[in-house]
Amino acid sequence: QYILIVCFSVGYSAVALNHVIDFKEKKQEIIKPVSPSELFPSLPIVQGTSKRIRVLTRLTLVVSDPSHCNLLRSTSANIRLYDIIAVFPKTEKLFHIACTTLDVDLVCINVTEKLPFYFRRPPVNMAIDRGIYFELLYTPAIKDSTMRRYTISNAISLMQICKGKNIVISSAAERPLELRGPYDVANLGLLFGLSEGEAKAAVSTNCRATMLHGETRKSACGVVYTVKKPRKVEEEETAVPACKKAKTQA
Amino acid sequence: RRELPDGGVRPNAAQFKQLVVTALRELHGEVGAALPVDVLTYEEKTLSAILRVISSGLVKLWSALTLLGFYQNRRCAFRVLQTSPFLLALSGNSRELVL
């Protein structure tokens, strides 16, 4: 995984992107409260826009059972060290729970096999209201043609329900050659049925909003622990919409 | 302009065109493979090329190239460097334009 970071930085600096400045590192764990990932001692490499790449940590929980969701509450000492939390529900009930009550930033949509459940509009709308984003992976589409079909069909069904809002497209690349530049990925969004503006947003502004959502989630946890800091929470929360506004204006 | 970082095999111009058409066929079928694509230039040293396509076919071509994974059982990746309707614009990087 260390090699990945180096390869990613090399690849993206070659593309010289302006939109996706931050980068996510995915650490997958299945139902184990693991000690949080050591922040990689990687060198932040200067890009074409003279900004450094940010490497964030992210945790993905593959849930197939409602009891797994308790992990989110119990081992919060570990979880607080991750910037972004994503959940990968496997049943319809869990999808509903994840959209409505779970404290996550992203909901992963499975692209590698036929979805065992159909999306329904109420939980999707509630997730959009709460600021939770749906994530689609595009790397299986590069590897295998059957997975390509499933990716596209699942993505299109998701689009029909959520009308293209709150979508993030990301890659689960395991090799540097499986990575694609940001404009290529935005073009893939067009394939999935997004409009052009939405497709670009799926790569840039929605990702940034997810990061900010993770940060607010972190600071809210801070309030629970130390009662002395209500002002800090207010500052954070007012800082967040200001950041978002600045981003959309810029 | 497209750049093709490869594992070690270097296609020549005809093979490159075949690769592009194969990618289109895999994603968009026979209709996609019938899309008229021209390879304007091809440099074997850097494995980069300039392609021309009708504007309505840009999305198809671009998505087909993005999703191509294998060339002769080796992993490959297309990297699209620039797209523009004018050939002259390809010579400069409009992002770093200082007015």
mmCIF file of C-alpha atoms in Angstrom:
data_model
loop_
_atom_site.group_PDB
_atom_site.id
_atom_site.type_symbol
_atom_site.label_atom_id
_atom_site.label_comp_id
_atom_site.label_asym_id
_atom_site.label_seq_id
_atom_site.Cartn_x
_atom_site.Cartn_y
_atom_site.Cartn_z
ATOM 1 C CA GLN A 1 0.000 0.000 0.000
ATOM 2 C CA TYR A 2 2.954 2.257 0.452
ATOM 3 C CA ILE A 3 3.794 1.678 -3.168
ATOM 4 C CA LEU A 4 0.273 2.731 -4.036
ATOM 5 C CA ILE A 5 0.690 6.113 -2.505
ATOM 6 C CA VAL A 6 3.837 6.755 -4.433
ATOM 7 C CA CYS A 7 2.241 5.594 -7.636
ATOM 8 C CA PHE A 8 -0.848 7.656 -7.041
ATOM 9 C CA SER A 9 1.108 10.787 -6.484
ATOM 10 C CA VAL A 10 3.148 10.203 -9.564
ATOM 11 C CA GLY A 11 0.084 9.481 -11.633
ATOM 12 C CA TYR A 12 -1.920 12.437 -10.497
ATOM 13 C CA SER A 13 0.872 14.908 -10.688
ATOM 14 C CA ALA A 14 1.280 13.876 -14.249
ATOM 15 C CA VAL A 15 -2.331 14.672 -14.912
ATOM 16 C CA ALA A 16 -1.913 18.013 -13.132
ATOM 17 C CA LEU A 17 -5.425 18.140 -11.853
ATOM 18 C CA ASN A 18 -6.937 21.172 -10.287
ATOM 19 C CA HIS A 19 -10.086 19.796 -8.802
ATOM 20 C CA VAL A 20 -9.244 16.705 -6.889
ATOM 21 C CA ILE A 21 -6.619 18.056 -4.608
ATOM 22 C CA ASP A 22 -7.167 15.678 -1.747
ATOM 23 C CA PHE A 23 -6.699 12.021 -1.868
ATOM 24 C CA LYS A 24 -8.196 9.201 0.061
ATOM 25 C CA GLU A 25 -6.551 6.093 1.269
ATOM 26 C CA LYS A 26 -8.858 3.197 1.782
ATOM 27 C CA LYS A 27 -8.278 0.774 4.541
ATOM 28 C CA GLN A 28 -10.671 -2.024 4.614
ATOM 29 C CA GLU A 29 -11.499 -4.019 7.668
ATOM 30 C CA ILE A 30 -14.177 -6.512 8.193
ATOM 31 C CA ILE A 31 -15.850 -6.435 11.544
ATOM 32 C CA LYS A 32 -12.685 -6.082 13.522
ATOM 33 C CA PRO A 33 -11.949 -3.088 15.696
ATOM 34 C CA VAL A 34 -8.464 -2.624 14.425
ATOM 35 C CA SER A 35 -5.975 -0.160 15.683
ATOM 36 C CA PRO A 36 -6.139 2.811 13.404
ATOM 37 C CA SER A 37 -3.852 2.994 10.457
ATOM 38 C CA GLU A 38 -0.549 4.643 11.035
ATOM 39 C CA LEU A 39 -0.533 7.798 9.049
ATOM 40 C CA PHE A 40 1.771 6.992 6.223
ATOM 41 C CA PRO A 41 5.124 8.698 6.429
ATOM 42 C CA SER A 42 4.787 9.547 2.787
ATOM 43 C CA LEU A 43 6.268 12.656 1.352
ATOM 44 C CA PRO A 44 3.626 15.082 0.247
ATOM 45 C CA ILE A 45 4.585 15.724 -3.313
ATOM 46 C CA VAL A 46 4.105 19.069 -4.894
ATOM 47 C CA GLN A 47 1.709 18.997 -7.821
ATOM 48 C CA GLY A 48 1.405 21.007 -10.974
ATOM 49 C CA THR A 49 -0.731 23.542 -9.149
ATOM 50 C CA SER A 50 1.909 23.906 -6.422
ATOM 51 C CA LYS A 51 -0.278 22.338 -3.815
ATOM 52 C CA ARG A 52 0.485 19.240 -1.926
ATOM 53 C CA ILE A 53 -1.529 16.095 -2.096
ATOM 54 C CA ARG A 54 -3.469 15.400 1.010
ATOM 55 C CA VAL A 55 -3.751 11.834 2.040
ATOM 56 C CA LEU A 56 -6.746 11.060 4.138
ATOM 57 C CA THR A 57 -7.612 7.896 5.925
ATOM 58 C CA ARG A 58 -10.866 6.235 5.362
ATOM 59 C CA LEU A 59 -12.588 3.275 6.843
ATOM 60 C CA THR A 60 -15.069 1.078 5.078
ATOM 61 C CA LEU A 61 -17.276 -1.249 7.012
ATOM 62 C CA VAL A 62 -18.799 -4.142 5.198
ATOM 63 C CA VAL A 63 -21.995 -4.781 7.092
ATOM 64 C CA SER A 64 -24.151 -7.784 6.538
ATOM 65 C CA ASP A 65 -25.748 -7.850 9.956
ATOM 66 C CA PRO A 66 -27.307 -5.139 12.101
ATOM 67 C CA SER A 67 -25.046 -6.008 14.996
ATOM 68 C CA HIS A 68 -22.065 -4.845 13.003
ATOM 69 C CA CYS A 69 -23.397 -1.337 13.188
ATOM 70 C CA ASN A 70 -22.698 -1.267 16.891
ATOM 71 C CA LEU A 71 -19.060 -1.044 16.028
ATOM 72 C CA LEU A 72 -19.614 2.476 14.969
ATOM 73 C CA ARG A 73 -20.675 3.472 18.429
ATOM 74 C CA SER A 74 -18.531 1.267 20.622
ATOM 75 C CA THR A 75 -15.068 1.559 19.185
ATOM 76 C CA SER A 76 -15.325 5.233 18.570
ATOM 77 C CA ALA A 77 -11.858 5.744 19.979
ATOM 78 C CA ASN A 78 -10.420 4.042 16.929
ATOM 79 C CA ILE A 79 -12.927 5.358 14.533
ATOM 80 C CA ARG A 80 -12.327 8.931 15.448
ATOM 81 C CA LEU A 81 -8.903 8.719 13.912
ATOM 82 C CA TYR A 82 -10.300 8.078 10.475
ATOM 83 C CA ASP A 83 -11.270 11.045 8.446
ATOM 84 C CA ILE A 84 -14.028 9.459 6.471
ATOM 85 C CA ILE A 85 -16.230 6.550 7.297
ATOM 86 C CA ALA A 86 -18.050 4.576 4.692
ATOM 87 C CA VAL A 87 -20.456 1.734 5.057
ATOM 88 C CA PHE A 88 -21.197 -0.981 2.603
ATOM 89 C CA PRO A 89 -24.634 -2.413 3.256
ATOM 90 C CA LYS A 90 -25.539 -5.782 1.944
ATOM 91 C CA THR A 91 -29.230 -5.947 2.633
ATOM 92 C CA GLU A 92 -32.085 -3.580 2.128
ATOM 93 C CA LYS A 93 -32.693 -3.154 5.802
ATOM 94 C CA LEU A 94 -29.108 -2.205 6.393
ATOM 95 C CA PHE A 95 -29.242 0.204 3.506
ATOM 96 C CA HIS A 96 -32.208 1.839 5.134
ATOM 97 C CA ILE A 97 -30.479 2.001 8.490
ATOM 98 C CA ALA A 98 -27.322 3.384 6.963
ATOM 99 C CA CYS A 99 -29.150 6.115 5.150
ATOM 100 C CA THR A 100 -31.285 7.192 8.032
ATOM 101 C CA THR A 101 -29.579 6.698 11.337
ATOM 102 C CA LEU A 102 -25.984 5.647 10.987
ATOM 103 C CA ASP A 103 -23.277 8.187 11.473
ATOM 104 C CA VAL A 104 -21.334 7.740 8.274
ATOM 105 C CA ASP A 105 -20.182 9.909 5.422
ATOM 106 C CA LEU A 106 -20.470 7.588 2.485
ATOM 107 C CA VAL A 107 -22.638 4.691 1.520
ATOM 108 C CA CYS A 108 -20.925 2.383 -0.904
ATOM 109 C CA ILE A 109 -22.979 0.884 -3.635
ATOM 110 C CA ASN A 110 -21.929 -2.516 -4.706
ATOM 111 C CA VAL A 111 -20.965 -2.687 -8.313
ATOM 112 C CA THR A 112 -19.579 -6.161 -8.647
ATOM 113 C CA GLU A 113 -22.758 -8.153 -8.545
ATOM 114 C CA LYS A 114 -26.438 -7.797 -9.101
ATOM 115 C CA LEU A 115 -27.927 -5.817 -6.272
ATOM 116 C CA PRO A 116 -30.001 -8.013 -3.998
ATOM 117 C CA PHE A 117 -32.293 -5.114 -3.231
ATOM 118 C CA TYR A 118 -33.815 -2.266 -5.106
ATOM 119 C CA PHE A 119 -33.322 1.295 -4.084
ATOM 120 C CA ARG A 120 -36.334 2.963 -2.677
ATOM 121 C CA ARG A 121 -36.905 6.629 -2.651
ATOM 122 C CA PRO A 122 -37.541 7.433 1.057
ATOM 123 C CA PRO A 123 -34.189 6.290 2.475
ATOM 124 C CA VAL A 124 -32.331 7.822 -0.443
ATOM 125 C CA ASN A 125 -34.011 11.166 0.084
ATOM 126 C CA MET A 126 -33.298 11.068 3.779
ATOM 127 C CA ALA A 127 -29.669 10.352 3.072
ATOM 128 C CA ILE A 128 -29.482 13.305 0.732
ATOM 129 C CA ASP A 129 -30.986 15.527 3.391
ATOM 130 C CA ARG A 130 -28.487 14.319 5.934
ATOM 131 C CA GLY A 131 -25.602 14.983 3.645
ATOM 132 C CA ILE A 132 -24.577 11.422 3.004
ATOM 133 C CA TYR A 133 -23.119 10.608 -0.355
ATOM 134 C CA PHE A 134 -23.363 7.474 -2.422
ATOM 135 C CA GLU A 135 -20.214 6.060 -3.782
ATOM 136 C CA LEU A 136 -19.634 4.213 -6.990
ATOM 137 C CA LEU A 137 -16.451 2.424 -7.828
ATOM 138 C CA TYR A 138 -15.171 2.296 -11.341
ATOM 139 C CA THR A 139 -12.193 -0.012 -11.105
ATOM 140 C CA PRO A 140 -14.105 -3.251 -11.607
ATOM 141 C CA ALA A 141 -15.248 -1.812 -14.890
ATOM 142 C CA ILE A 142 -11.665 -1.833 -16.000
ATOM 143 C CA LYS A 143 -10.935 -5.337 -14.941
ATOM 144 C CA ASP A 144 -13.783 -7.457 -16.089
ATOM 145 C CA SER A 145 -16.539 -7.144 -18.623
ATOM 146 C CA THR A 146 -19.216 -8.824 -16.511
ATOM 147 C CA MET A 147 -18.509 -6.441 -13.702
ATOM 148 C CA ARG A 148 -18.694 -3.640 -16.199
ATOM 149 C CA ARG A 149 -22.282 -4.542 -16.940
ATOM 150 C CA TYR A 150 -23.171 -4.697 -13.282
ATOM 151 C CA THR A 151 -21.451 -1.410 -12.602
ATOM 152 C CA ILE A 152 -23.378 0.364 -15.285
ATOM 153 C CA SER A 153 -26.703 -1.212 -14.441
ATOM 154 C CA ASN A 154 -26.414 -0.505 -10.733
ATOM 155 C CA ALA A 155 -25.236 3.008 -11.379
ATOM 156 C CA ILE A 156 -28.125 3.720 -13.694
ATOM 157 C CA SER A 157 -30.674 2.403 -11.247
ATOM 158 C CA LEU A 158 -29.157 4.569 -8.542
ATOM 159 C CA MET A 159 -29.368 7.600 -10.803
ATOM 160 C CA GLN A 160 -33.011 7.011 -11.476
ATOM 161 C CA ILE A 161 -33.817 7.119 -7.799
ATOM 162 C CA CYS A 162 -31.595 9.887 -6.598
ATOM 163 C CA LYS A 163 -31.683 12.039 -9.745
ATOM 164 C CA GLY A 164 -27.949 12.373 -9.798
ATOM 165 C CA LYS A 165 -27.470 14.156 -6.509
ATOM 166 C CA ASN A 166 -24.894 13.270 -3.915
ATOM 167 C CA ILE A 167 -22.859 10.922 -6.023
ATOM 168 C CA VAL A 168 -19.169 10.367 -5.638
ATOM 169 C CA ILE A 169 -17.224 8.292 -8.111
ATOM 170 C CA SER A 170 -14.037 6.789 -6.825
ATOM 171 C CA SER A 171 -11.612 4.112 -7.722
ATOM 172 C CA ALA A 172 -10.703 1.100 -5.696
ATOM 173 C CA ALA A 173 -7.510 0.741 -7.634
ATOM 174 C CA GLU A 174 -4.986 -1.758 -6.464
ATOM 175 C CA ARG A 175 -2.406 -0.974 -9.055
ATOM 176 C CA PRO A 176 -1.260 2.304 -10.472
ATOM 177 C CA LEU A 177 -2.356 1.294 -13.951
ATOM 178 C CA GLU A 178 -5.922 1.060 -12.815
ATOM 179 C CA LEU A 179 -6.112 4.709 -12.032
ATOM 180 C CA ARG A 180 -7.718 7.193 -14.344
ATOM 181 C CA GLY A 181 -7.507 10.935 -14.430
ATOM 182 C CA PRO A 182 -10.267 13.134 -13.057
ATOM 183 C CA TYR A 183 -11.680 14.182 -16.407
ATOM 184 C CA ASP A 184 -11.832 10.595 -17.539
ATOM 185 C CA VAL A 185 -13.771 9.738 -14.451
ATOM 186 C CA ALA A 186 -16.129 12.646 -14.984
ATOM 187 C CA ASN A 187 -16.748 11.302 -18.465
ATOM 188 C CA LEU A 188 -17.656 7.970 -16.940
ATOM 189 C CA GLY A 189 -20.243 9.830 -14.933
ATOM 190 C CA LEU A 190 -21.835 10.832 -18.223
ATOM 191 C CA LEU A 191 -22.058 7.169 -19.107
ATOM 192 C CA PHE A 192 -23.848 6.465 -15.872
ATOM 193 C CA GLY A 193 -26.533 8.957 -16.740
ATOM 194 C CA LEU A 194 -25.382 12.049 -14.927
ATOM 195 C CA SER A 195 -25.569 15.394 -16.603
ATOM 196 C CA GLU A 196 -22.293 17.108 -17.398
ATOM 197 C CA GLY A 197 -22.275 19.458 -14.455
ATOM 198 C CA GLU A 198 -23.259 16.672 -12.123
ATOM 199 C CA ALA A 199 -20.577 14.401 -13.477
ATOM 200 C CA LYS A 200 -17.877 16.923 -12.814
ATOM 201 C CA ALA A 201 -19.295 17.614 -9.396
ATOM 202 C CA ALA A 202 -19.221 13.908 -8.657
ATOM 203 C CA VAL A 203 -15.483 14.037 -8.876
ATOM 204 C CA SER A 204 -14.738 17.375 -7.304
ATOM 205 C CA THR A 205 -17.236 19.226 -5.179
ATOM 206 C CA ASN A 206 -19.030 16.213 -3.818
ATOM 207 C CA CYS A 207 -15.745 14.708 -2.683
ATOM 208 C CA ARG A 208 -14.827 17.880 -0.926
ATOM 209 C CA ALA A 209 -18.230 18.019 0.708
ATOM 210 C CA THR A 210 -17.723 14.472 1.935
ATOM 211 C CA MET A 211 -14.467 15.467 3.521
ATOM 212 C CA LEU A 212 -16.067 18.393 5.254
ATOM 213 C CA HIS A 213 -18.852 16.154 6.420
ATOM 214 C CA GLY A 214 -16.245 13.889 7.964
ATOM 215 C CA GLU A 215 -14.659 16.787 9.702
ATOM 216 C CA THR A 216 -17.904 17.965 11.174
ATOM 217 C CA ARG A 217 -18.595 14.474 12.321
ATOM 218 C CA LYS A 218 -15.271 14.435 14.094
ATOM 219 C CA SER A 219 -15.826 17.712 15.799
ATOM 220 C CA ALA A 220 -19.292 16.725 16.928
ATOM 221 C CA CYS A 221 -17.776 13.750 18.651
ATOM 222 C CA GLY A 222 -15.535 16.196 20.383
ATOM 223 C CA VAL A 223 -18.493 17.820 21.975
ATOM 224 C CA VAL A 224 -19.622 14.586 23.474
ATOM 225 C CA TYR A 225 -16.323 14.036 25.143
ATOM 226 C CA THR A 226 -15.422 17.446 26.438
ATOM 227 C CA VAL A 227 -18.289 19.604 27.439
ATOM 228 C CA LYS A 228 -16.041 22.606 27.615
ATOM 229 C CA LYS A 229 -15.957 23.158 23.895
ATOM 230 C CA PRO A 230 -19.343 24.163 22.574
ATOM 231 C CA ARG A 231 -17.860 27.245 20.998
ATOM 232 C CA LYS A 232 -15.386 25.233 19.035
ATOM 233 C CA VAL A 233 -18.190 23.161 17.572
ATOM 234 C CA GLU A 234 -20.049 26.276 16.562
ATOM 235 C CA GLU A 235 -16.969 27.624 14.907
ATOM 236 C CA GLU A 236 -16.427 24.418 13.048
ATOM 237 C CA GLU A 237 -19.978 24.263 11.903
ATOM 238 C CA THR A 238 -20.060 27.821 10.717
ATOM 239 C CA ALA A 239 -16.694 27.337 9.104
ATOM 240 C CA VAL A 240 -17.983 24.439 7.111
ATOM 241 C CA PRO A 241 -20.757 26.205 5.221
ATOM 242 C CA ALA A 242 -18.399 29.090 4.622
ATOM 243 C CA CYS A 243 -15.909 26.727 3.068
ATOM 244 C CA LYS A 244 -18.579 25.186 0.940
ATOM 245 C CA LYS A 245 -19.798 28.567 -0.161
ATOM 246 C CA ALA A 246 -16.290 29.672 -0.998
ATOM 247 C CA LYS A 247 -15.790 26.535 -3.009
ATOM 248 C CA THR A 248 -18.925 27.017 -5.063
ATOM 249 C CA GLN A 249 -18.154 30.647 -5.659
ATOM 250 C CA ALA A 250 -14.554 30.128 -6.646
ATOM 251 C CA ARG B 1 -4.099 13.818 -27.214
ATOM 252 C CA ARG B 2 -3.767 10.495 -25.539
ATOM 253 C CA GLU B 3 -0.911 8.848 -23.765
ATOM 254 C CA LEU B 4 -0.732 5.140 -23.241
ATOM 255 C CA PRO B 5 1.447 3.938 -20.368
ATOM 256 C CA ASP B 6 2.070 0.298 -20.975
ATOM 257 C CA GLY B 7 3.659 -2.744 -19.432
ATOM 258 C CA GLY B 8 6.317 -3.155 -22.054
ATOM 259 C CA VAL B 9 4.743 -3.925 -25.394
ATOM 260 C CA ARG B 10 4.861 -1.159 -27.934
ATOM 261 C CA PRO B 11 2.162 -1.125 -30.577
ATOM 262 C CA ASN B 12 2.775 0.482 -33.914
ATOM 263 C CA ALA B 13 0.291 2.811 -35.570
ATOM 264 C CA ALA B 14 -1.950 0.184 -37.119
ATOM 265 C CA GLN B 15 -2.076 -1.811 -33.919
ATOM 266 C CA PHE B 16 -2.912 1.317 -32.024
ATOM 267 C CA LYS B 17 -5.879 1.980 -34.265
ATOM 268 C CA GLN B 18 -6.940 -1.612 -33.805
ATOM 269 C CA LEU B 19 -6.692 -1.155 -30.078
ATOM 270 C CA VAL B 20 -8.938 1.881 -30.149
ATOM 271 C CA VAL B 21 -11.517 0.117 -32.278
ATOM 272 C CA THR B 22 -11.419 -2.891 -29.984
ATOM 273 C CA ALA B 23 -12.027 -0.704 -26.994
ATOM 274 C CA LEU B 24 -15.033 0.859 -28.690
ATOM 275 C CA ARG B 25 -16.401 -2.519 -29.644
ATOM 276 C CA GLU B 26 -16.051 -3.860 -26.123
ATOM 277 C CA LEU B 27 -17.961 -1.055 -24.582
ATOM 278 C CA HIS B 28 -20.385 0.111 -27.227
ATOM 279 C CA GLY B 29 -20.647 -2.878 -29.520
ATOM 280 C CA GLU B 30 -20.669 -2.869 -33.276
ATOM 281 C CA VAL B 31 -22.227 0.581 -33.393
ATOM 282 C CA GLY B 32 -19.389 1.911 -31.317
ATOM 283 C CA ALA B 33 -16.753 0.190 -33.381
ATOM 284 C CA ALA B 34 -18.249 1.768 -36.467
ATOM 285 C CA LEU B 35 -17.612 5.241 -35.098
ATOM 286 C CA PRO B 36 -15.173 6.929 -37.485
ATOM 287 C CA VAL B 37 -11.997 7.626 -35.563
ATOM 288 C CA ASP B 38 -8.826 8.948 -37.168
ATOM 289 C CA VAL B 39 -5.361 8.687 -35.739
ATOM 290 C CA LEU B 40 -3.744 11.937 -36.756
ATOM 291 C CA THR B 41 -0.314 11.378 -35.298
ATOM 292 C CA TYR B 42 1.252 8.560 -33.388
ATOM 293 C CA GLU B 43 4.604 8.574 -31.656
ATOM 294 C CA GLU B 44 5.889 5.165 -30.880
ATOM 295 C CA LYS B 45 8.554 6.396 -28.551
ATOM 296 C CA THR B 46 6.262 8.076 -26.104
ATOM 297 C CA LEU B 47 3.223 6.009 -27.014
ATOM 298 C CA SER B 48 1.141 9.123 -27.421
ATOM 299 C CA ALA B 49 -1.273 9.934 -30.198
ATOM 300 C CA ILE B 50 -3.716 12.525 -31.386
ATOM 301 C CA LEU B 51 -7.110 11.197 -32.329
ATOM 302 C CA ARG B 52 -9.911 12.860 -34.184
ATOM 303 C CA VAL B 53 -13.552 12.009 -33.781
ATOM 304 C CA ILE B 54 -16.858 13.618 -34.532
ATOM 305 C CA SER B 55 -18.039 15.691 -31.606
ATOM 306 C CA SER B 56 -21.121 13.607 -30.987
ATOM 307 C CA GLY B 57 -18.917 10.600 -30.571
ATOM 308 C CA LEU B 58 -16.550 12.108 -28.054
ATOM 309 C CA VAL B 59 -18.262 10.706 -24.983
ATOM 310 C CA LYS B 60 -18.343 7.214 -26.428
ATOM 311 C CA LEU B 61 -14.743 7.252 -27.499
ATOM 312 C CA TRP B 62 -13.501 8.742 -24.282
ATOM 313 C CA SER B 63 -15.405 6.343 -22.073
ATOM 314 C CA ALA B 64 -14.301 3.382 -24.168
ATOM 315 C CA LEU B 65 -10.675 4.387 -23.836
ATOM 316 C CA THR B 66 -10.996 5.002 -20.127
ATOM 317 C CA LEU B 67 -12.424 1.598 -19.445
ATOM 318 C CA LEU B 68 -9.958 -0.368 -21.503
ATOM 319 C CA GLY B 69 -8.001 -2.632 -19.241
ATOM 320 C CA PHE B 70 -6.014 -5.110 -21.236
ATOM 321 C CA TYR B 71 -3.874 -5.124 -24.308
ATOM 322 C CA GLN B 72 -2.541 -8.522 -25.333
ATOM 323 C CA ASN B 73 -3.040 -9.850 -21.832
ATOM 324 C CA ARG B 74 -1.129 -7.018 -20.280
ATOM 325 C CA ARG B 75 -2.551 -4.261 -18.229
ATOM 326 C CA CYS B 76 -2.629 -0.896 -19.890
ATOM 327 C CA ALA B 77 -4.084 2.474 -19.212
ATOM 328 C CA PHE B 78 -5.115 5.274 -21.480
ATOM 329 C CA ARG B 79 -4.459 8.689 -20.173
ATOM 330 C CA VAL B 80 -6.235 11.477 -21.946
ATOM 331 C CA LEU B 81 -4.075 14.561 -21.755
ATOM 332 C CA GLN B 82 -6.128 17.113 -23.609
ATOM 333 C CA THR B 83 -9.289 17.409 -25.611
ATOM 334 C CA SER B 84 -10.245 20.378 -27.686
ATOM 335 C CA PRO B 85 -12.119 21.120 -30.890
ATOM 336 C CA PHE B 86 -9.139 22.937 -32.328
ATOM 337 C CA LEU B 87 -5.854 21.361 -33.207
ATOM 338 C CA LEU B 88 -3.947 24.483 -32.319
ATOM 339 C CA ALA B 89 -5.171 24.378 -28.737
ATOM 340 C CA LEU B 90 -3.482 21.048 -28.218
ATOM 341 C CA SER B 91 -0.074 22.572 -28.410
ATOM 342 C CA GLY B 92 -0.413 24.567 -25.219
ATOM 343 C CA ASN B 93 -1.682 23.945 -21.752
ATOM 344 C CA SER B 94 -4.614 26.257 -21.250
ATOM 345 C CA ARG B 95 -4.670 25.708 -17.522
ATOM 346 C CA GLU B 96 -1.424 27.470 -16.991
ATOM 347 C CA LEU B 97 -2.236 30.334 -19.285
ATOM 348 C CA VAL B 98 -1.183 33.616 -17.775
ATOM 349 C CA LEU B 99 -2.929 36.585 -19.258
#
